């Protein structure tokens, strides 16, 4: 449970950052007292608030249910802004003078970009997003970055798709990039293109709409080379010239055309792979337009959901057969009962909320290691395998779980298996007696909106109250900082 803090009364002066000792990542926190983690929360009128609350739930739940005997509980409190005009500096001041050892947040990309442009920070900060077009080597020394952004996933899965391409001296492989018009889809498309351009892979970008589906089928069909087509035409002419009746000519024509179709199915497809920046429903419409020889890859937005919990997810999983995508281990490894037993709270309904919860869990893992002067080298996390060494890079490198959809199942496989030129046949688990599960609200047809820039978030308002583990605000804090009246601390 969360420790009770000292109560800060309205109007009480806590002091300023200048009066408090500066804390850096090079000064490990003593193991004799709990680590104090401050999480920066958006104001109540922010569209990012619901997402930040779910991250805070993950942070608090992992802190209250510690698995490892070497781990230790931390004291967590929130720094809340009362309005959009509250300054980021005031929030950091409030965290520092309240005794924080490290700050988690903010989650808004614009706020993270402001942090990245600063020369120094008063204490270590683990931001929950990644700034755009920023030289990460130039960010403040004690700024760390952890993210589940669409771009990161898209870049990672595009690299896997390139590694799996067949290479021959006879033809250059080509990849189709198919993306919708939503903002997250366009960012994923841009990330795909950056990887393909860097790898010098031929590709073609196709804008998705339901009207182009019939054209896609024709575009993706394998065709004969001009030499092969000429050979079949010549064979047909020669055979017809020797025919003695119209019946023989019909049989000959039928035989040659059948041989031609069989050869087409064995021909190299025009695209050896496809990268999809689409939702699961959109990808299901596109999937059956590709020939069997084309490998299909997508971001986690293509995840149809758990087939064991949703009939809609079961149907979609069959439509997406053979598709490969990255996902947070928490999403694909934990059932509702397992989740509640591990974290002591109900599992969020939507896939996006589960990912945000996982981000909170891994933010605590990273913050704890950083405060103790440790690096993470291949640590098993809930968003993936984590690697973090602030002396080398501010970014927490995250290796997600690879998932392939096969025969109505979501199968977890190692990346080494996924990047083979031909994906081997993987046996799905044998059917077992169905387990009676409580009714689960359908999420697959819910309208998408982007609550966190860089993260595709479903309608978070449809989830249960996202703040059951966060106690109410105790009191506002004040300091000599101009915007201190806009900052309050909760624990």
PDB file of N, CA, C and O in Angstrom, residues 156-157 160-161 274-276 287 295-300 302-303 320-327 401-406 411 413-415 417-419 423 426:
ATOM      1  N   UNK A 156      10.588  -1.146 -35.012  1.00  0.00           N
ATOM      2  CA  UNK A 156      11.051  -2.465 -34.577  1.00  0.00           C
ATOM      3  C   UNK A 156      10.519  -3.564 -35.491  1.00  0.00           C
ATOM      4  O   UNK A 156      11.266  -4.456 -35.926  1.00  0.00           O
ATOM      5  N   UNK A 157       9.240  -3.518 -35.833  1.00  0.00           N
ATOM      6  CA  UNK A 157       8.658  -4.578 -36.648  1.00  0.00           C
ATOM      7  C   UNK A 157       9.114  -4.449 -38.100  1.00  0.00           C
ATOM      8  O   UNK A 157       9.253  -5.454 -38.811  1.00  0.00           O
ATOM      9  N   UNK A 160      12.356  -6.232 -38.341  1.00  0.00           N
ATOM     10  CA  UNK A 160      12.138  -7.676 -38.395  1.00  0.00           C
ATOM     11  C   UNK A 160      11.694  -8.105 -39.789  1.00  0.00           C
ATOM     12  O   UNK A 160      12.130  -9.139 -40.307  1.00  0.00           O
ATOM     13  N   UNK A 161      10.826  -7.322 -40.417  1.00  0.00           N
ATOM     14  CA  UNK A 161      10.348  -7.647 -41.768  1.00  0.00           C
ATOM     15  C   UNK A 161      11.495  -7.635 -42.774  1.00  0.00           C
ATOM     16  O   UNK A 161      11.572  -8.496 -43.662  1.00  0.00           O
ATOM     17  N   UNK A 274       4.477  -7.200 -46.524  1.00  0.00           N
ATOM     18  CA  UNK A 274       3.635  -6.015 -46.387  1.00  0.00           C
ATOM     19  C   UNK A 274       3.708  -5.539 -44.940  1.00  0.00           C
ATOM     20  O   UNK A 274       3.674  -6.343 -44.000  1.00  0.00           O
ATOM     21  N   UNK A 275       3.827  -4.237 -44.763  1.00  0.00           N
ATOM     22  CA  UNK A 275       3.806  -3.600 -43.441  1.00  0.00           C
ATOM     23  C   UNK A 275       2.508  -2.814 -43.321  1.00  0.00           C
ATOM     24  O   UNK A 275       2.236  -1.927 -44.140  1.00  0.00           O
ATOM     25  N   UNK A 276       1.694  -3.148 -42.316  1.00  0.00           N
ATOM     26  CA  UNK A 276       0.368  -2.564 -42.192  1.00  0.00           C
ATOM     27  C   UNK A 276       0.296  -1.614 -41.004  1.00  0.00           C
ATOM     28  O   UNK A 276       0.536  -2.017 -39.868  1.00  0.00           O
ATOM     29  N   UNK A 287      -5.963  -8.577 -45.493  1.00  0.00           N
ATOM     30  CA  UNK A 287      -5.160  -9.801 -45.380  1.00  0.00           C
ATOM     31  C   UNK A 287      -5.420 -10.788 -46.507  1.00  0.00           C
ATOM     32  O   UNK A 287      -4.472 -11.331 -47.103  1.00  0.00           O
ATOM     33  N   UNK A 295       4.650 -12.249 -46.710  1.00  0.00           N
ATOM     34  CA  UNK A 295       4.642 -12.147 -45.245  1.00  0.00           C
ATOM     35  C   UNK A 295       3.972 -10.840 -44.834  1.00  0.00           C
ATOM     36  O   UNK A 295       4.246  -9.782 -45.406  1.00  0.00           O
ATOM     37  N   UNK A 296       3.114 -10.902 -43.810  1.00  0.00           N
ATOM     38  CA  UNK A 296       2.347  -9.733 -43.363  1.00  0.00           C
ATOM     39  C   UNK A 296       2.795  -9.359 -41.950  1.00  0.00           C
ATOM     40  O   UNK A 296       2.817 -10.198 -41.054  1.00  0.00           O
ATOM     41  N   UNK A 297       3.111  -8.061 -41.761  1.00  0.00           N
ATOM     42  CA  UNK A 297       3.578  -7.549 -40.473  1.00  0.00           C
ATOM     43  C   UNK A 297       2.767  -6.310 -40.110  1.00  0.00           C
ATOM     44  O   UNK A 297       2.307  -5.573 -40.985  1.00  0.00           O
ATOM     45  N   UNK A 298       2.601  -6.059 -38.800  1.00  0.00           N
ATOM     46  CA  UNK A 298       1.889  -4.861 -38.371  1.00  0.00           C
ATOM     47  C   UNK A 298       2.312  -4.451 -36.977  1.00  0.00           C
ATOM     48  O   UNK A 298       3.097  -5.134 -36.314  1.00  0.00           O
ATOM     49  N   UNK A 299       1.799  -3.311 -36.516  1.00  0.00           N
ATOM     50  CA  UNK A 299       2.039  -2.871 -35.141  1.00  0.00           C
ATOM     51  C   UNK A 299       1.046  -3.568 -34.212  1.00  0.00           C
ATOM     52  O   UNK A 299       0.178  -4.318 -34.664  1.00  0.00           O
ATOM     53  N   UNK A 300       1.118  -3.276 -32.914  1.00  0.00           N
ATOM     54  CA  UNK A 300       0.204  -3.913 -31.971  1.00  0.00           C
ATOM     55  C   UNK A 300      -1.240  -3.476 -32.189  1.00  0.00           C
ATOM     56  O   UNK A 300      -2.164  -4.106 -31.665  1.00  0.00           O
ATOM     57  N   UNK A 302      -2.844  -4.023 -34.614  1.00  0.00           N
ATOM     58  CA  UNK A 302      -3.441  -5.098 -35.403  1.00  0.00           C
ATOM     59  C   UNK A 302      -3.892  -6.258 -34.521  1.00  0.00           C
ATOM     60  O   UNK A 302      -4.532  -7.194 -35.002  1.00  0.00           O
ATOM     61  N   UNK A 303      -3.572  -6.181 -33.218  1.00  0.00           N
ATOM     62  CA  UNK A 303      -3.954  -7.234 -32.282  1.00  0.00           C
ATOM     63  C   UNK A 303      -5.480  -7.368 -32.252  1.00  0.00           C
ATOM     64  O   UNK A 303      -6.179  -6.406 -31.912  1.00  0.00           O
ATOM     65  N   UNK A 320      -7.004 -12.850 -39.759  1.00  0.00           N
ATOM     66  CA  UNK A 320      -5.636 -12.313 -39.732  1.00  0.00           C
ATOM     67  C   UNK A 320      -4.588 -13.417 -39.703  1.00  0.00           C
ATOM     68  O   UNK A 320      -3.453 -13.180 -39.300  1.00  0.00           O
ATOM     69  N   UNK A 321      -4.940 -14.595 -40.138  1.00  0.00           N
ATOM     70  CA  UNK A 321      -4.031 -15.740 -40.057  1.00  0.00           C
ATOM     71  C   UNK A 321      -2.686 -15.431 -40.726  1.00  0.00           C
ATOM     72  O   UNK A 321      -2.637 -14.935 -41.860  1.00  0.00           O
ATOM     73  N   UNK A 322      -1.610 -15.715 -39.998  1.00  0.00           N
ATOM     74  CA  UNK A 322      -0.267 -15.503 -40.533  1.00  0.00           C
ATOM     75  C   UNK A 322       0.324 -14.139 -40.259  1.00  0.00           C
ATOM     76  O   UNK A 322       1.506 -13.913 -40.530  1.00  0.00           O
ATOM     77  N   UNK A 323      -0.456 -13.202 -39.731  1.00  0.00           N
ATOM     78  CA  UNK A 323       0.049 -11.857 -39.449  1.00  0.00           C
ATOM     79  C   UNK A 323       0.949 -11.887 -38.211  1.00  0.00           C
ATOM     80  O   UNK A 323       0.675 -12.586 -37.243  1.00  0.00           O
ATOM     81  N   UNK A 324       2.033 -11.121 -38.251  1.00  0.00           N
ATOM     82  CA  UNK A 324       2.987 -11.042 -37.141  1.00  0.00           C
ATOM     83  C   UNK A 324       3.001  -9.610 -36.612  1.00  0.00           C
ATOM     84  O   UNK A 324       3.033  -8.657 -37.403  1.00  0.00           O
ATOM     85  N   UNK A 325       2.964  -9.454 -35.285  1.00  0.00           N
ATOM     86  CA  UNK A 325       2.985  -8.118 -34.698  1.00  0.00           C
ATOM     87  C   UNK A 325       3.680  -8.163 -33.339  1.00  0.00           C
ATOM     88  O   UNK A 325       3.766  -9.218 -32.709  1.00  0.00           O
ATOM     89  N   UNK A 326       4.189  -7.007 -32.852  1.00  0.00           N
ATOM     90  CA  UNK A 326       4.800  -6.935 -31.519  1.00  0.00           C
ATOM     91  C   UNK A 326       3.734  -6.583 -30.485  1.00  0.00           C
ATOM     92  O   UNK A 326       2.747  -5.913 -30.800  1.00  0.00           O
ATOM     93  N   UNK A 327       3.942  -7.013 -29.251  1.00  0.00           N
ATOM     94  CA  UNK A 327       2.964  -6.715 -28.201  1.00  0.00           C
ATOM     95  C   UNK A 327       3.648  -6.722 -26.847  1.00  0.00           C
ATOM     96  O   UNK A 327       4.706  -7.332 -26.663  1.00  0.00           O
ATOM     97  N   UNK A 401       7.289  -8.593 -27.212  1.00  0.00           N
ATOM     98  CA  UNK A 401       7.005  -9.990 -27.520  1.00  0.00           C
ATOM     99  C   UNK A 401       6.503 -10.090 -28.955  1.00  0.00           C
ATOM    100  O   UNK A 401       5.658  -9.315 -29.377  1.00  0.00           O
ATOM    101  N   UNK A 402       7.038 -11.050 -29.718  1.00  0.00           N
ATOM    102  CA  UNK A 402       6.552 -11.276 -31.084  1.00  0.00           C
ATOM    103  C   UNK A 402       5.359 -12.234 -31.028  1.00  0.00           C
ATOM    104  O   UNK A 402       5.419 -13.271 -30.365  1.00  0.00           O
ATOM    105  N   UNK A 403       4.286 -11.867 -31.719  1.00  0.00           N
ATOM    106  CA  UNK A 403       3.070 -12.685 -31.750  1.00  0.00           C
ATOM    107  C   UNK A 403       2.719 -12.983 -33.199  1.00  0.00           C
ATOM    108  O   UNK A 403       2.764 -12.091 -34.054  1.00  0.00           O
ATOM    109  N   UNK A 404       2.392 -14.231 -33.488  1.00  0.00           N
ATOM    110  CA  UNK A 404       1.898 -14.609 -34.810  1.00  0.00           C
ATOM    111  C   UNK A 404       0.493 -15.165 -34.641  1.00  0.00           C
ATOM    112  O   UNK A 404       0.215 -15.928 -33.705  1.00  0.00           O
ATOM    113  N   UNK A 405      -0.405 -14.755 -35.534  1.00  0.00           N
ATOM    114  CA  UNK A 405      -1.782 -15.247 -35.502  1.00  0.00           C
ATOM    115  C   UNK A 405      -1.840 -16.522 -36.338  1.00  0.00           C
ATOM    116  O   UNK A 405      -1.469 -16.512 -37.512  1.00  0.00           O
ATOM    117  N   UNK A 406      -2.292 -17.601 -35.738  1.00  0.00           N
ATOM    118  CA  UNK A 406      -2.336 -18.870 -36.466  1.00  0.00           C
ATOM    119  C   UNK A 406      -3.497 -19.727 -35.970  1.00  0.00           C
ATOM    120  O   UNK A 406      -3.619 -19.986 -34.774  1.00  0.00           O
ATOM    121  N   UNK A 411      -0.019 -16.803 -30.984  1.00  0.00           N
ATOM    122  CA  UNK A 411       1.112 -17.609 -30.532  1.00  0.00           C
ATOM    123  C   UNK A 411       2.326 -16.713 -30.299  1.00  0.00           C
ATOM    124  O   UNK A 411       2.717 -15.933 -31.168  1.00  0.00           O
ATOM    125  N   UNK A 413       6.179 -16.188 -30.092  1.00  0.00           N
ATOM    126  CA  UNK A 413       7.364 -16.834 -30.652  1.00  0.00           C
ATOM    127  C   UNK A 413       8.569 -15.928 -30.476  1.00  0.00           C
ATOM    128  O   UNK A 413       8.431 -14.707 -30.347  1.00  0.00           O
ATOM    129  N   UNK A 414       9.776 -16.480 -30.467  1.00  0.00           N
ATOM    130  CA  UNK A 414      10.981 -15.635 -30.391  1.00  0.00           C
ATOM    131  C   UNK A 414      11.208 -14.911 -31.711  1.00  0.00           C
ATOM    132  O   UNK A 414      10.798 -15.381 -32.779  1.00  0.00           O
ATOM    133  N   UNK A 415      11.855 -13.761 -31.634  1.00  0.00           N
ATOM    134  CA  UNK A 415      12.120 -12.982 -32.843  1.00  0.00           C
ATOM    135  C   UNK A 415      12.961 -13.788 -33.843  1.00  0.00           C
ATOM    136  O   UNK A 415      12.778 -13.670 -35.056  1.00  0.00           O
ATOM    137  N   UNK A 417      12.783 -16.797 -34.616  1.00  0.00           N
ATOM    138  CA  UNK A 417      11.921 -17.655 -35.415  1.00  0.00           C
ATOM    139  C   UNK A 417      11.103 -16.830 -36.400  1.00  0.00           C
ATOM    140  O   UNK A 417      10.894 -17.231 -37.551  1.00  0.00           O
ATOM    141  N   UNK A 418      10.668 -15.643 -35.970  1.00  0.00           N
ATOM    142  CA  UNK A 418       9.831 -14.801 -36.819  1.00  0.00           C
ATOM    143  C   UNK A 418      10.567 -14.289 -38.044  1.00  0.00           C
ATOM    144  O   UNK A 418       9.963 -14.103 -39.105  1.00  0.00           O
ATOM    145  N   UNK A 419      11.880 -14.061 -37.941  1.00  0.00           N
ATOM    146  CA  UNK A 419      12.613 -13.443 -39.051  1.00  0.00           C
ATOM    147  C   UNK A 419      13.188 -14.468 -40.020  1.00  0.00           C
ATOM    148  O   UNK A 419      13.984 -14.113 -40.885  1.00  0.00           O
ATOM    149  N   UNK A 423       8.171 -18.485 -42.546  1.00  0.00           N
ATOM    150  CA  UNK A 423       7.744 -18.749 -41.179  1.00  0.00           C
ATOM    151  C   UNK A 423       7.375 -20.217 -41.043  1.00  0.00           C
ATOM    152  O   UNK A 423       6.522 -20.717 -41.776  1.00  0.00           O
ATOM    153  N   UNK A 426       3.809 -23.612 -36.901  1.00  0.00           N
ATOM    154  CA  UNK A 426       3.847 -23.614 -35.446  1.00  0.00           C
ATOM    155  C   UNK A 426       2.556 -24.237 -34.952  1.00  0.00           C
ATOM    156  O   UNK A 426       1.458 -23.807 -35.318  1.00  0.00           O
TER     157      UNK A 426
END
